[in-house]
mmCIF file of C-alpha atoms and ligand atoms in Angstrom:
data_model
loop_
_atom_site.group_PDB
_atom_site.id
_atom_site.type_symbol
_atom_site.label_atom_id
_atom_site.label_comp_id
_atom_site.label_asym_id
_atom_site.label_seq_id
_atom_site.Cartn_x
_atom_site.Cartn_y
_atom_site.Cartn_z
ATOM 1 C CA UNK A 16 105.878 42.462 -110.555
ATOM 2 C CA UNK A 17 106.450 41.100 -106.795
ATOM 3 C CA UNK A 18 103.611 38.829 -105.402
ATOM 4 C CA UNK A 19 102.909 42.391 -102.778
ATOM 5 C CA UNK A 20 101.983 44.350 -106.080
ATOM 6 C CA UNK A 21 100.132 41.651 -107.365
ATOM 7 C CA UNK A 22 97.649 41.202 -104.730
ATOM 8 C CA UNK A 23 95.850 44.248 -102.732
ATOM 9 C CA UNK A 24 97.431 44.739 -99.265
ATOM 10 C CA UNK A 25 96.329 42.288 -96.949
ATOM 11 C CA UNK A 26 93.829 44.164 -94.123
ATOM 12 C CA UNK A 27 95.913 42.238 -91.259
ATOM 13 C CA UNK A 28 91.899 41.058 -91.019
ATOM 14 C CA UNK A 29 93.282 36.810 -89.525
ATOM 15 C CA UNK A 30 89.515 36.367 -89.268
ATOM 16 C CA UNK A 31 87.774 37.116 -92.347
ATOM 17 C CA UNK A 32 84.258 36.300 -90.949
ATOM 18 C CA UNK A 33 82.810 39.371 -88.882
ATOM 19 C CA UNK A 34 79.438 39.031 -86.683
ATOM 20 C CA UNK A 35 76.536 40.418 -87.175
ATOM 21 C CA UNK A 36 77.089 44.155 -88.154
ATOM 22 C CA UNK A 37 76.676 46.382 -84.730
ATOM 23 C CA UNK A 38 74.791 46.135 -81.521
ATOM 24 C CA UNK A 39 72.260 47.386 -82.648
ATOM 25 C CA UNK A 40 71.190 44.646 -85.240
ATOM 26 C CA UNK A 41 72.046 42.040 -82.807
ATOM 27 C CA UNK A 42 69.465 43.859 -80.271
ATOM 28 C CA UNK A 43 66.755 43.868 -82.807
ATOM 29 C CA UNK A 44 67.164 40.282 -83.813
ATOM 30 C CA UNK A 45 66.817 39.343 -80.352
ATOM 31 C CA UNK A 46 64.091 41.520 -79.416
ATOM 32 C CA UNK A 47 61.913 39.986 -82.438
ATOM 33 C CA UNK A 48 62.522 36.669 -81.276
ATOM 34 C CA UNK A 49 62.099 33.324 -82.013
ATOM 35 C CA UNK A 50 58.535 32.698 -82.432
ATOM 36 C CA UNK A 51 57.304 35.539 -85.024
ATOM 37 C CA UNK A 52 60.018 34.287 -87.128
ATOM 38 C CA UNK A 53 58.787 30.437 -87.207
ATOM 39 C CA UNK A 54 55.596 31.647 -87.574
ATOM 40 C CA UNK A 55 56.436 33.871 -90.557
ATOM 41 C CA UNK A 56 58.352 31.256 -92.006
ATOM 42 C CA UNK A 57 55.943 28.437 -91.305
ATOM 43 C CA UNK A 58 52.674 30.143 -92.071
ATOM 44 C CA UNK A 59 52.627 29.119 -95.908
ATOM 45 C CA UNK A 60 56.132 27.865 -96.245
ATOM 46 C CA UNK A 61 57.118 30.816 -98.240
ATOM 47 C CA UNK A 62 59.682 31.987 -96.222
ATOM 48 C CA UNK A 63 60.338 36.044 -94.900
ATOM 49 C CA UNK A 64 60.499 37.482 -92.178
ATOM 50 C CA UNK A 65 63.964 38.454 -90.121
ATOM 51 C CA UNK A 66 66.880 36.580 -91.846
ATOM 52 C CA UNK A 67 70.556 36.388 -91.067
ATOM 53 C CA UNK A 68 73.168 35.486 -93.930
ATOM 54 C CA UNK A 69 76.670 36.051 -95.066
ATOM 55 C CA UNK A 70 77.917 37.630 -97.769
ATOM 56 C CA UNK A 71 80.692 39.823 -99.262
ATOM 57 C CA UNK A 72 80.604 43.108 -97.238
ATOM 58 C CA UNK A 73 79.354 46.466 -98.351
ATOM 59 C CA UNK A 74 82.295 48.681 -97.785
ATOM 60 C CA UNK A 75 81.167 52.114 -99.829
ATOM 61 C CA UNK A 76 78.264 54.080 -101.242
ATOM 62 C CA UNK A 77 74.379 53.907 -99.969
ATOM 63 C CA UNK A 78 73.980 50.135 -99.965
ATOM 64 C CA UNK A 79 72.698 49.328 -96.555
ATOM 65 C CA UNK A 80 74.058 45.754 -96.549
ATOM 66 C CA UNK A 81 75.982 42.605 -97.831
ATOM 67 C CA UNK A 82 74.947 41.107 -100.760
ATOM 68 C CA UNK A 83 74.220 37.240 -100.010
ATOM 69 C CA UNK A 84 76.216 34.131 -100.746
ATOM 70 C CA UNK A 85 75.137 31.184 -102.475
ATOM 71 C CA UNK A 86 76.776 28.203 -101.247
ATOM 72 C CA UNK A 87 79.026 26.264 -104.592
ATOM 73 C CA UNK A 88 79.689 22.492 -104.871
ATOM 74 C CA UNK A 89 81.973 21.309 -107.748
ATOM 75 C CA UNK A 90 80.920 17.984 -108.708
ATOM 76 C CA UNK A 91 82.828 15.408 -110.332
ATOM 77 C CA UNK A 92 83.543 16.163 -113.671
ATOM 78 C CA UNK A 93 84.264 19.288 -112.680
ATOM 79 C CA UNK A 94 81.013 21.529 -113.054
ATOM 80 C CA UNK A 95 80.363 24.308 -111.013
ATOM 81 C CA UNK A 96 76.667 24.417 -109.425
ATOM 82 C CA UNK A 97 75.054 26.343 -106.423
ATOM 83 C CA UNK A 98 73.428 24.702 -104.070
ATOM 84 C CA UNK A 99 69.976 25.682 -103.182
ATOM 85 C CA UNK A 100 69.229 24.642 -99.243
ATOM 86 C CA UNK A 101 67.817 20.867 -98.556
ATOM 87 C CA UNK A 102 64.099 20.850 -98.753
ATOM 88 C CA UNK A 103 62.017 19.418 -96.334
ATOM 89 C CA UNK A 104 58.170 19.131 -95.880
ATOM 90 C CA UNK A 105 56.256 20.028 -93.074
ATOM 91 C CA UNK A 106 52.890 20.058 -91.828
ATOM 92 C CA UNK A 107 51.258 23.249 -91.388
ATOM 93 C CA UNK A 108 47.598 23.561 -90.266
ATOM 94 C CA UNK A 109 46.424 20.339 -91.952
ATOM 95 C CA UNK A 110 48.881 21.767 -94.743
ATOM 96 C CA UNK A 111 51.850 20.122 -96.272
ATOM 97 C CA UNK A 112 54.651 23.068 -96.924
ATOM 98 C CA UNK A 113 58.049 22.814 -97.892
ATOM 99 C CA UNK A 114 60.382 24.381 -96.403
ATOM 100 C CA UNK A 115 64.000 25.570 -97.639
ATOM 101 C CA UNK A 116 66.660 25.646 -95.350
ATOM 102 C CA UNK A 117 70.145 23.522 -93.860
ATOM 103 C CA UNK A 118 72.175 24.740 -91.184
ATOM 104 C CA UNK A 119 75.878 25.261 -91.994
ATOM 105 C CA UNK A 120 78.262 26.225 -89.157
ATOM 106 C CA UNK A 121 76.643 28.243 -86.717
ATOM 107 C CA UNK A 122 73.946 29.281 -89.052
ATOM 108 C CA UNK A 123 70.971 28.464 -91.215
ATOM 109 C CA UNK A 124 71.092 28.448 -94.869
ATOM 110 C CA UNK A 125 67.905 29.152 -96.645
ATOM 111 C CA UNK A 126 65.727 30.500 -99.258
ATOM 112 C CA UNK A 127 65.095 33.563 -97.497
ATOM 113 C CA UNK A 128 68.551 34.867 -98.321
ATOM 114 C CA UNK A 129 67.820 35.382 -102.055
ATOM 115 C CA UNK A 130 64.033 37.102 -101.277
ATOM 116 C CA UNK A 131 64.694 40.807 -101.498
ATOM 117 C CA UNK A 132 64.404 42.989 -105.055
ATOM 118 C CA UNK A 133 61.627 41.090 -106.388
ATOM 119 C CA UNK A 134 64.253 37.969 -106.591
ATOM 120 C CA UNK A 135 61.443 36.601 -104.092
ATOM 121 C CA UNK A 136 58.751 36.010 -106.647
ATOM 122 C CA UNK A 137 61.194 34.266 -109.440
ATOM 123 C CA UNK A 138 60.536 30.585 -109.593
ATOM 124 C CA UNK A 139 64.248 29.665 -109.331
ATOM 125 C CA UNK A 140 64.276 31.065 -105.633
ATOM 126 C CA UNK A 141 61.214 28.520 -104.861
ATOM 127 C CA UNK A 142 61.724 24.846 -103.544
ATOM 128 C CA UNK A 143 59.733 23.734 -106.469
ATOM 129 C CA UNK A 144 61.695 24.992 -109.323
ATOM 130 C CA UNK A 145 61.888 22.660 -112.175
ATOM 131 C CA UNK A 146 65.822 22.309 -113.377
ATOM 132 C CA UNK A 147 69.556 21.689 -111.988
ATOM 133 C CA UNK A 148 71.284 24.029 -109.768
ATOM 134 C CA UNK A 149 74.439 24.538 -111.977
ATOM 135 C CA UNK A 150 75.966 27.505 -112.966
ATOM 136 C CA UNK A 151 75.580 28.309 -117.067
ATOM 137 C CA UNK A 152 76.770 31.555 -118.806
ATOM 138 C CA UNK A 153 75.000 34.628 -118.607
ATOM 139 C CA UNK A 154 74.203 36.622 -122.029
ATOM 140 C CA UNK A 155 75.887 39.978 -122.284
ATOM 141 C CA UNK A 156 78.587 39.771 -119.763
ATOM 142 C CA UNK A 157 81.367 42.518 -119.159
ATOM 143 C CA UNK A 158 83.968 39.936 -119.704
ATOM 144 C CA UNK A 159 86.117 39.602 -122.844
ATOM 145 C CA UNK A 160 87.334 36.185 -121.601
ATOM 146 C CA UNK A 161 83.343 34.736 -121.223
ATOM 147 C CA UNK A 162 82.859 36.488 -124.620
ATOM 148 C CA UNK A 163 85.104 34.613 -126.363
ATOM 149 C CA UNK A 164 85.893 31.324 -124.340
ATOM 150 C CA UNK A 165 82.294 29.987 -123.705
ATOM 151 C CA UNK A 166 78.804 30.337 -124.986
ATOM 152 C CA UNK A 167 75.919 31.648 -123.319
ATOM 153 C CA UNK A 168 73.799 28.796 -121.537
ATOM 154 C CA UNK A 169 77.583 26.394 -121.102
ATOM 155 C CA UNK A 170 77.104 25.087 -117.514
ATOM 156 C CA UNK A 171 80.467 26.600 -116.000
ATOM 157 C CA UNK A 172 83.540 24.159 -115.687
ATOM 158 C CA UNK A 173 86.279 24.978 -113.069
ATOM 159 C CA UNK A 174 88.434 24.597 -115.807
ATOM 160 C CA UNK A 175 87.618 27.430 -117.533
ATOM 161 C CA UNK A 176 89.452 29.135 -114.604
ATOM 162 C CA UNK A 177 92.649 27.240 -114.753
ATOM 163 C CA UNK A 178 94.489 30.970 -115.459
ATOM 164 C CA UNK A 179 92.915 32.617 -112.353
ATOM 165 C CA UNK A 180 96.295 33.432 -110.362
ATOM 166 C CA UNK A 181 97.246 35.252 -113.453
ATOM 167 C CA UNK A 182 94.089 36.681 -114.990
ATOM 168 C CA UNK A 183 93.297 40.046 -115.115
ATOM 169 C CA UNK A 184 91.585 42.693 -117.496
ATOM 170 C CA UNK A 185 93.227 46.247 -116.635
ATOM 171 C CA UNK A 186 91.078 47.273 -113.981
ATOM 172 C CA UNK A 187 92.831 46.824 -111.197
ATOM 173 C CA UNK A 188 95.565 44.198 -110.393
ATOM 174 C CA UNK A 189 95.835 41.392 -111.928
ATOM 175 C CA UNK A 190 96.248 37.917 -109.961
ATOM 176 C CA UNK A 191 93.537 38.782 -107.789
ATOM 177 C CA UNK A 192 90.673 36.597 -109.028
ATOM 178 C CA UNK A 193 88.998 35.724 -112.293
ATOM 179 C CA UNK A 194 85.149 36.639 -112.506
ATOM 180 C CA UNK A 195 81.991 35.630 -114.366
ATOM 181 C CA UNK A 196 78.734 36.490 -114.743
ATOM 182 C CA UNK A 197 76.273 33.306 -114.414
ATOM 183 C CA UNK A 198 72.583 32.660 -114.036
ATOM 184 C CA UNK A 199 71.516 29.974 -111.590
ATOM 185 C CA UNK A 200 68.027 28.012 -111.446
ATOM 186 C CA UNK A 201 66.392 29.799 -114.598
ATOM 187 C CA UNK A 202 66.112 27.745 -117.471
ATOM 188 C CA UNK A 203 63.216 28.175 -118.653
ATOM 189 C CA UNK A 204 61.725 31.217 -116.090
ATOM 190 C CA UNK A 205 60.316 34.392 -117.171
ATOM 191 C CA UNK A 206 63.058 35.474 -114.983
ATOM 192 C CA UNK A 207 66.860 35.280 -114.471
ATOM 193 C CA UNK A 208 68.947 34.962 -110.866
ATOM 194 C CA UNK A 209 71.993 36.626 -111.673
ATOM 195 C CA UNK A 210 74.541 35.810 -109.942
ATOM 196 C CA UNK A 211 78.629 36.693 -110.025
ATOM 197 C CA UNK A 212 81.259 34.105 -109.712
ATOM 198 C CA UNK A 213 84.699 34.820 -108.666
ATOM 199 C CA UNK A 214 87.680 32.319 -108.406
ATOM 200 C CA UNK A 215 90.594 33.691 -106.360
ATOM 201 C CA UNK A 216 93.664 32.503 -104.120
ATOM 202 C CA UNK A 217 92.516 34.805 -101.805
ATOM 203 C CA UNK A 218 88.931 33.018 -101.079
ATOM 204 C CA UNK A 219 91.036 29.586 -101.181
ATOM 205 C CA UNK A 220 93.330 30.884 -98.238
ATOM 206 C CA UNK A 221 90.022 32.182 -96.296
ATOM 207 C CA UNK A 222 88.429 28.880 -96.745
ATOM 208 C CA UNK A 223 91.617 27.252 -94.926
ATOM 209 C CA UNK A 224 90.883 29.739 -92.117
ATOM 210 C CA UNK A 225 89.051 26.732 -90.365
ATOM 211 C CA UNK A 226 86.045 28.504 -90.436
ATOM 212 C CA UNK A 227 83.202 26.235 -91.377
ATOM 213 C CA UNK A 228 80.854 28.572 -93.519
ATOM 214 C CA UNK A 229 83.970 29.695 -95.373
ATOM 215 C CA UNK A 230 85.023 25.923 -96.112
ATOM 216 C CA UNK A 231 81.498 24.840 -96.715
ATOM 217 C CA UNK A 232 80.430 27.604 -98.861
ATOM 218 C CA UNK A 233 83.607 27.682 -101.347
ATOM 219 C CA UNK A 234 84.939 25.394 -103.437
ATOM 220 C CA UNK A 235 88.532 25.662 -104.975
ATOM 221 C CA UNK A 236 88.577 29.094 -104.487
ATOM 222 C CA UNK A 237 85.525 29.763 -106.265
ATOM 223 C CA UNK A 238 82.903 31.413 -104.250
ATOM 224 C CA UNK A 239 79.305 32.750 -106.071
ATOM 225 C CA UNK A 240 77.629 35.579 -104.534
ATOM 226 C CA UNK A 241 73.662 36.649 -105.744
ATOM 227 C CA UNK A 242 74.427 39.877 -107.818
ATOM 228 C CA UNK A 243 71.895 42.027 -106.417
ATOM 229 C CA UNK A 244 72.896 45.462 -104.904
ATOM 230 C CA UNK A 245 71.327 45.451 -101.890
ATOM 231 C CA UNK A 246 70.610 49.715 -102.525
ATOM 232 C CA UNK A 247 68.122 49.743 -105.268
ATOM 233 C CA UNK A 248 68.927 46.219 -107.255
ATOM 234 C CA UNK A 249 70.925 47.035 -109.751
ATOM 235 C CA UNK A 250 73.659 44.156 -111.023
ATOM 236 C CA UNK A 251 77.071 45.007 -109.536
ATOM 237 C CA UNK A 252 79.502 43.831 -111.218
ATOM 238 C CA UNK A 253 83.525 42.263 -110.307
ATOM 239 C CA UNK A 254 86.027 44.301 -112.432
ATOM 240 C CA UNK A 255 83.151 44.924 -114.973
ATOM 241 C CA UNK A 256 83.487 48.349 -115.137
ATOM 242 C CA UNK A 257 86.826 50.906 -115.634
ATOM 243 C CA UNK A 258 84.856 53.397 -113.619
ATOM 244 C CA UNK A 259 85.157 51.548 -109.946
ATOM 245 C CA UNK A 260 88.616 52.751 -110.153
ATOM 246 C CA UNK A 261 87.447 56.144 -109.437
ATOM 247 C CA UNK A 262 86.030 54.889 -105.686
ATOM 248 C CA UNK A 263 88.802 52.660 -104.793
ATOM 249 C CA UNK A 264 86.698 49.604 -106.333
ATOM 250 C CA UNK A 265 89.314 48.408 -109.178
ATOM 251 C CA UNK A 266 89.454 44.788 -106.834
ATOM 252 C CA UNK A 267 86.134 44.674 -105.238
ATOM 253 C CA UNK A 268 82.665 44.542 -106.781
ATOM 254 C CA UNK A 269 81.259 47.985 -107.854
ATOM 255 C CA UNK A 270 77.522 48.630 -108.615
ATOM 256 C CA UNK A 271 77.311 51.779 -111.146
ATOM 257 C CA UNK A 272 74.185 53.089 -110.304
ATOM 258 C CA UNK A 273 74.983 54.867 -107.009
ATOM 259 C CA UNK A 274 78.542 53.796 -106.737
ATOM 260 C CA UNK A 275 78.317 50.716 -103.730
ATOM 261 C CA UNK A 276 81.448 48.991 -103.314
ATOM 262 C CA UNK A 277 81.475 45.050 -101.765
ATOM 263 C CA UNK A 278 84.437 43.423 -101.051
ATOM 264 C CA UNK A 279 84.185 39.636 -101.684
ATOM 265 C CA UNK A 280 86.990 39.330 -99.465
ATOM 266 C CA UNK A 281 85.774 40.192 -96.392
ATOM 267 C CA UNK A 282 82.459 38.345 -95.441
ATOM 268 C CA UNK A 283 80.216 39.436 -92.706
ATOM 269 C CA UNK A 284 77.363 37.946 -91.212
ATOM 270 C CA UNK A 285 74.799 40.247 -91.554
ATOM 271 C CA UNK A 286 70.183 40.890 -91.093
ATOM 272 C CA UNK A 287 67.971 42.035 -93.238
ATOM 273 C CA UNK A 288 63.651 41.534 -93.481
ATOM 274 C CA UNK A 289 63.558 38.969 -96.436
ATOM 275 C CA UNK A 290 59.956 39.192 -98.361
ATOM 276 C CA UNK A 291 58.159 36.272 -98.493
ATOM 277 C CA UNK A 292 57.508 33.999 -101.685
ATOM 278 C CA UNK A 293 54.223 34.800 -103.641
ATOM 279 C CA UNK A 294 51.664 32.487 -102.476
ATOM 280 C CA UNK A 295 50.889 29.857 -104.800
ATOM 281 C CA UNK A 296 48.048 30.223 -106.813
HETATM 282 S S1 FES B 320 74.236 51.624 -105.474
HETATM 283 FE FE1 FES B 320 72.171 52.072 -105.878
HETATM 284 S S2 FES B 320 71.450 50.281 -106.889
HETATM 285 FE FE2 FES B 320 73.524 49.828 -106.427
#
């Protein structure tokens, strides 16, 4: 098999990063402006309001968006975590708040990005959360390889995806990228972030694109995206189902509950209203 059969045309897309998805949302993030969002965001430090983020592009189905990136660091040894935005305090009406957020590139990285589907009121999601940021092995996943190779709970080591220019599992072509299905900040929590990892060539040669939030937000080719359909929050999933074939999804991320296709090589920069946290207490 020639390296062009291997890997899914290339869309002649140099620039893998798009702006913000039509006029129109860059109109009504303007018109909202500035100060409603600090104050939504400031009010009680639990985030909300009008939110701009990257992630891997819808490209099919209802789903009216991306779903969001979380940013991965591989440490020393190895391990693969995500990295939840620095946390600063700030004084609010006599209040101390803290606040979740970094800027990266040309935009800011925060908490907000995870609060839609109810992912808003899950303690991992909230500066406050009491564990590690790594990546460990989600229970049930559609992967033979994860079945077999790791436990549930293992923190994930980029070694376990030393094969991932060959890997594949006969939906679609193999060589594009090797997948898992992780949980991030919820040990202990009533409830899990699920979130879908995927270690490719292809999101090594966009990182090298010298675009920072590509560079800065992947990490050996592994890139971790939160695995909530944007449509009505069902889990996606990356070559996890035989199905996606049917809607031209074999190489992209297909969520089987109304058939939305995301394509975790093409990242946009996209809006959406984010929820706020639950108030404490
Ligand atoms: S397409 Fe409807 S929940 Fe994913």
């Amino acid at each position: 098999m020639s390296e062009s059969d291997k890997y899914p045309e290339s869309s002649g897309r140099r620039q893998f990063v798009k702006g913000v998805v039509g006029s129109a949302t860059l109109v009504g993030f303007g018109s909202l402006g500035a100060v409603t969002f600090d104050a939504l965001t400031n009010r009680s430090g639990a985030g909300g309001g009008t939110t701009e983020f990257y992630g891997i592009e819808n490209t099919g189905g209802p789903a009216p968006r991306a779903m969001p990136q979380i940013v991965v660091d591989i440490d020393d040894e190895g391990y693969v975590q995500g990295r939840y935005p620095e946390v600063t305090e700030e004084e609010v009406g006599g209040q101390t708040v803290q606040v979740a957020e970094e800027t990266i590139g040309n935009i800011t990285y925060a908490a907000e990005w995870f609060q839609y589907c109810g992912v808003q009121g899950y303690a991992g999601v909230a500066p406050d959360y009491d564990g590690d940021d790594y990546f460990r092995y989600a229970s049930e996943p559609p992967y033979d390889w994860q079945r077999s190779e790791v436990s549930v709970g293992d923190r994930v080591h980029i070694d376990d995806f030393d094969d991932y220019e060959s890997w594949g599992n006969g939906i679609g072509n193999d060589g594009v990228g090797k997948p898992a299905m992780v949980t991030w900040r919820s040990q202990d929590t009533e409830n899990t972030i699920p979130v879908q990892l995927l270690r490719s060539t292809r999101v090594a040669d966009m990182a090298g694109q010298d675009e920072e939030w590509l560079s800065e937000s992947t990490d050996q080719g592994m890139m971790a995206w939160l695995n909530k359909c944007t449509h009505f929050c069902c889990a996606p999933g990356y070559k996890a189902s035989g199905q996606a074939e049917r809607f031209a999804a074999a190489n992209q991320a297909y969520c089987p509950c109304h058939q939305s296709v995301y394509d975790p090589f093409s990242i946009v920069r996209s809006a959406f209203v984010a929820y706020p946290r639950p108030e404490d207490g």
